PDB file of C-alpha atoms in Angstrom:
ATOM      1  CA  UNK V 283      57.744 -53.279  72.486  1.00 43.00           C
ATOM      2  CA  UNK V 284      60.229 -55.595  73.209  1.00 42.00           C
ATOM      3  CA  UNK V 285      63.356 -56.940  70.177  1.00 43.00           C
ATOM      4  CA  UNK V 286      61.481 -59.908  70.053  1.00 41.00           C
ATOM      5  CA  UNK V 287      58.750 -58.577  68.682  1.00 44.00           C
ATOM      6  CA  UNK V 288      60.405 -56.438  65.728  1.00 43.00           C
ATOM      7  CA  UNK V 289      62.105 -59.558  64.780  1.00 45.00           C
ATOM      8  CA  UNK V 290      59.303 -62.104  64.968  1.00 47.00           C
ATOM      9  CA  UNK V 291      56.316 -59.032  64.106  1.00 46.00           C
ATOM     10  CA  UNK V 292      53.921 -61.927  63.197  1.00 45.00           C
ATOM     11  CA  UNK V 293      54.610 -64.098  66.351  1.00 48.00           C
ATOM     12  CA  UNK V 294      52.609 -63.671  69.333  1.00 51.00           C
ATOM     13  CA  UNK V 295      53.763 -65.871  71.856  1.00 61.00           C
ATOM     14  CA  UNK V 296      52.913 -65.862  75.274  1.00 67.00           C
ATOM     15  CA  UNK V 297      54.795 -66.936  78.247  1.00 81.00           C
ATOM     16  CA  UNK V 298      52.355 -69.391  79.695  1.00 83.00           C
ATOM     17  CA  UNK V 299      50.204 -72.298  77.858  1.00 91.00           C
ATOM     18  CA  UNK V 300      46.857 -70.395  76.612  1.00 93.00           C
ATOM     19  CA  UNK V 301      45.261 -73.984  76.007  1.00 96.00           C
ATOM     20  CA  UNK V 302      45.290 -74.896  80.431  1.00 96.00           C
ATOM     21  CA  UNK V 303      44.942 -71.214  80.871  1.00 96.00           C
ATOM     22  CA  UNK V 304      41.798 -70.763  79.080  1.00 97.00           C
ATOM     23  CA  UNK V 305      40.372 -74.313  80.503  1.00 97.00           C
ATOM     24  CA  UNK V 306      41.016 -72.968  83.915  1.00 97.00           C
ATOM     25  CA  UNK V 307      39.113 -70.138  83.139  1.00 97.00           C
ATOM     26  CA  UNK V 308      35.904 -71.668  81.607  1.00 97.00           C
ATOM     27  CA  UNK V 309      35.815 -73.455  84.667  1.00 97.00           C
ATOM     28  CA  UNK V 310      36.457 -71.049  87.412  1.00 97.00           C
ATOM     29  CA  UNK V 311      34.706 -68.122  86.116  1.00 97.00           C
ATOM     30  CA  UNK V 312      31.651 -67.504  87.760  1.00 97.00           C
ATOM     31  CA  UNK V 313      29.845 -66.199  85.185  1.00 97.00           C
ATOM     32  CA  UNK V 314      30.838 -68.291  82.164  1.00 98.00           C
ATOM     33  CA  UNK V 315      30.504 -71.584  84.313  1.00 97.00           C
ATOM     34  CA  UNK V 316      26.831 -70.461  84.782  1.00 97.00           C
ATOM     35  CA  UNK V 317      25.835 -69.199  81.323  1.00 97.00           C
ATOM     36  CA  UNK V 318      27.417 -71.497  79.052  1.00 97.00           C
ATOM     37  CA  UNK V 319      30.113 -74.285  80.850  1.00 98.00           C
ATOM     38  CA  UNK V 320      27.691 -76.434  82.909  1.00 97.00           C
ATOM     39  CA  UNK V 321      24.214 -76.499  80.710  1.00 97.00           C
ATOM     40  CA  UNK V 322      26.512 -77.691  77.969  1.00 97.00           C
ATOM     41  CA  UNK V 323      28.174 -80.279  79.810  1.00 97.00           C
ATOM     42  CA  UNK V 324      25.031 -81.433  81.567  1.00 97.00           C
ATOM     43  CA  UNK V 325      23.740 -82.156  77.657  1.00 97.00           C
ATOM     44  CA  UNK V 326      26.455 -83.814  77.425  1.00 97.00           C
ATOM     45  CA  UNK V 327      25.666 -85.857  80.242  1.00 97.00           C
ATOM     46  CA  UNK V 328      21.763 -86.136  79.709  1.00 97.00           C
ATOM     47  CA  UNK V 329      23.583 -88.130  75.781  1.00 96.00           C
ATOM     48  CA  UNK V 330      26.008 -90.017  77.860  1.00 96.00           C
ATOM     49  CA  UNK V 331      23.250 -91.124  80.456  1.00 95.00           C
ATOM     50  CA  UNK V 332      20.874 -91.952  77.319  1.00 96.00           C
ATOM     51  CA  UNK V 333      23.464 -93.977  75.590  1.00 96.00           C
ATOM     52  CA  UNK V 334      23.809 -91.475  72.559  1.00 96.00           C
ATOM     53  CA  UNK V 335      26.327 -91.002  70.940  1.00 96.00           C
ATOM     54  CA  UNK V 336      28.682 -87.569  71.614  1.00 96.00           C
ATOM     55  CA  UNK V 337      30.479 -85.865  69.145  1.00 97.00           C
ATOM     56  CA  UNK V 338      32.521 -83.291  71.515  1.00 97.00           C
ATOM     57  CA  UNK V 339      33.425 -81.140  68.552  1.00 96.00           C
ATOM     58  CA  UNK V 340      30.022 -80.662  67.642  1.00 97.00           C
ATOM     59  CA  UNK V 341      28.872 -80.606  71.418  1.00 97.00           C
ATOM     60  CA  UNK V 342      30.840 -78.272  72.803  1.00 98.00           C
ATOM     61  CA  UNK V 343      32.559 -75.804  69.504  1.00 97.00           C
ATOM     62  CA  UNK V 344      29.910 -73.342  70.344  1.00 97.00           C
ATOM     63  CA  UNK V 345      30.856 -72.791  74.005  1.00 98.00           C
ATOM     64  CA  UNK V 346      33.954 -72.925  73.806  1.00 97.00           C
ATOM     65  CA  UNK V 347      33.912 -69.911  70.818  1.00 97.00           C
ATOM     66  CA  UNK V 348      32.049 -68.566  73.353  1.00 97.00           C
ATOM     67  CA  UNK V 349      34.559 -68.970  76.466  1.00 97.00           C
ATOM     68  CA  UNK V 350      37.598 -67.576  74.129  1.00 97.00           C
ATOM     69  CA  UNK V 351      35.831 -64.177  73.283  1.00 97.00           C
ATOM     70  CA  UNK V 352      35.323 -63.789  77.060  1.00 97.00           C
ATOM     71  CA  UNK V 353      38.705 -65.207  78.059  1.00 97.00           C
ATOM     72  CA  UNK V 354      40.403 -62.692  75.532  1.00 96.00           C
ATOM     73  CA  UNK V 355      37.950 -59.828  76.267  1.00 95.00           C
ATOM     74  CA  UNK V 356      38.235 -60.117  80.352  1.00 95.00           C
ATOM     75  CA  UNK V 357      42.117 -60.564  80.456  1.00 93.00           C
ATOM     76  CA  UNK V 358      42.814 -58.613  77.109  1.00 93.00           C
ATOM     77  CA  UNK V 359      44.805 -60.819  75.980  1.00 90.00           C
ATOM     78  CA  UNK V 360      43.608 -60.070  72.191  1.00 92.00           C
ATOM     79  CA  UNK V 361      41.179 -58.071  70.539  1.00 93.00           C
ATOM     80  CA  UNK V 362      39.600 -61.473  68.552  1.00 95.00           C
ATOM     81  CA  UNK V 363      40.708 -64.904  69.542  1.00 95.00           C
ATOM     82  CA  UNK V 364      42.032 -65.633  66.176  1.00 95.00           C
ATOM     83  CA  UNK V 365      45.039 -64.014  67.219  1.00 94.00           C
ATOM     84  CA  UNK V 366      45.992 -66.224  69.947  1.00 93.00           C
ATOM     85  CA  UNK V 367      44.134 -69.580  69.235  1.00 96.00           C
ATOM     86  CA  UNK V 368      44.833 -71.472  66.340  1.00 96.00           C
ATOM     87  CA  UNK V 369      42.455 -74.316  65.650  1.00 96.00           C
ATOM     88  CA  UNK V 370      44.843 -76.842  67.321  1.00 97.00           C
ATOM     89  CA  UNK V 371      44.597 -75.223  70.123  1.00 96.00           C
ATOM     90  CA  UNK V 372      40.384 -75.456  70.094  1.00 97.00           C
ATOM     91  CA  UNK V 373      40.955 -78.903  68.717  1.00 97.00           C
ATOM     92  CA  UNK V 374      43.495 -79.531  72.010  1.00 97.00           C
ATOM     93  CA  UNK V 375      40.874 -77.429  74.336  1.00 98.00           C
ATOM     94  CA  UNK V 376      37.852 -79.188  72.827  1.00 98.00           C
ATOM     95  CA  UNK V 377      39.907 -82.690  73.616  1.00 97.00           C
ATOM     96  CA  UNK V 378      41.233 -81.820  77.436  1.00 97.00           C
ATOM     97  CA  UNK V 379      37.472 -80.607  78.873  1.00 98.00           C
ATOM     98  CA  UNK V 380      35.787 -83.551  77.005  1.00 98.00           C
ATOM     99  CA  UNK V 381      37.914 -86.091  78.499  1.00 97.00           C
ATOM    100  CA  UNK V 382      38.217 -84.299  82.057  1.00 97.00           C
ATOM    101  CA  UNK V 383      34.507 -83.777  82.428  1.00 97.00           C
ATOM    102  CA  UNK V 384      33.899 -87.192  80.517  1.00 96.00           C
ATOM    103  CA  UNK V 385      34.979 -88.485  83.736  1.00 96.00           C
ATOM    104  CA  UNK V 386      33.114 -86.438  86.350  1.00 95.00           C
ATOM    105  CA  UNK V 387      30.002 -87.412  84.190  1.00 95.00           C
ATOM    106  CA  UNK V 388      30.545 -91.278  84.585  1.00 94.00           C
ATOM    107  CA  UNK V 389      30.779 -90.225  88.325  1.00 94.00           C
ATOM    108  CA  UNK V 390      27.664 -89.423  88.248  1.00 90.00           C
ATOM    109  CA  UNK V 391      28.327 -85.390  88.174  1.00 91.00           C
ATOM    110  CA  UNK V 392      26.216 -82.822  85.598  1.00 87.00           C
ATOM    111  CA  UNK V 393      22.783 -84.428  86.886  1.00 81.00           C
TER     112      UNK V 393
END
């Protein structure tokens, strides 16, 4: 343990940005990508393609619960996500794959 931690016990910081780290992940892991990643961003596309409207929070809160019980479980970084991931950070995860993919999908990707 290092003196950081006895005088900051509640902290948990890490030493790189969870919120890319985790994106990166859902992404590049095989498995994930598969399973949950692209069917939920080719719904997305299938709305965007039928003019619907797309609320990414409700689109996309599921996976990404999803991605950061498999992110924390495959790196073991935590034993639930709840201690690394505060809701900003699903809010700011949530906001930086919508608008990333948003534009591979008006590329014409996710058909």
């Amino acid at each position: 343990m290092k003196i950081v931690e006895f005088a900051n016990p509640g902290e948990n910081k890490l030493n790189f940005d969870v919120v890319d780290d985790v994106c990166v992940y859902m992404r590049n892991d095989p498995t994930f990508y598969r399973k949950s990643f692209f069917p939920t961003m080719s719904k997305i596309a299938d709305m965007h393609r039928a003019g619907k409207e797309i609320n990414a929070q409700e689109c996309m809160s599921e996976m990404i619960e999803s991605g950061l019980n498999s992110y924390c479980k495959k790196y073991n970084v935590a034993s639930v996500p709840d201690e690394v991931f505060t809701q900003d950070d699903r809010d700011r995860i949530i906001d930086k794959l919508f608008s990333e993919e948003m534009e591979q999908i008006k590329q014409g990707e996710y058909k």
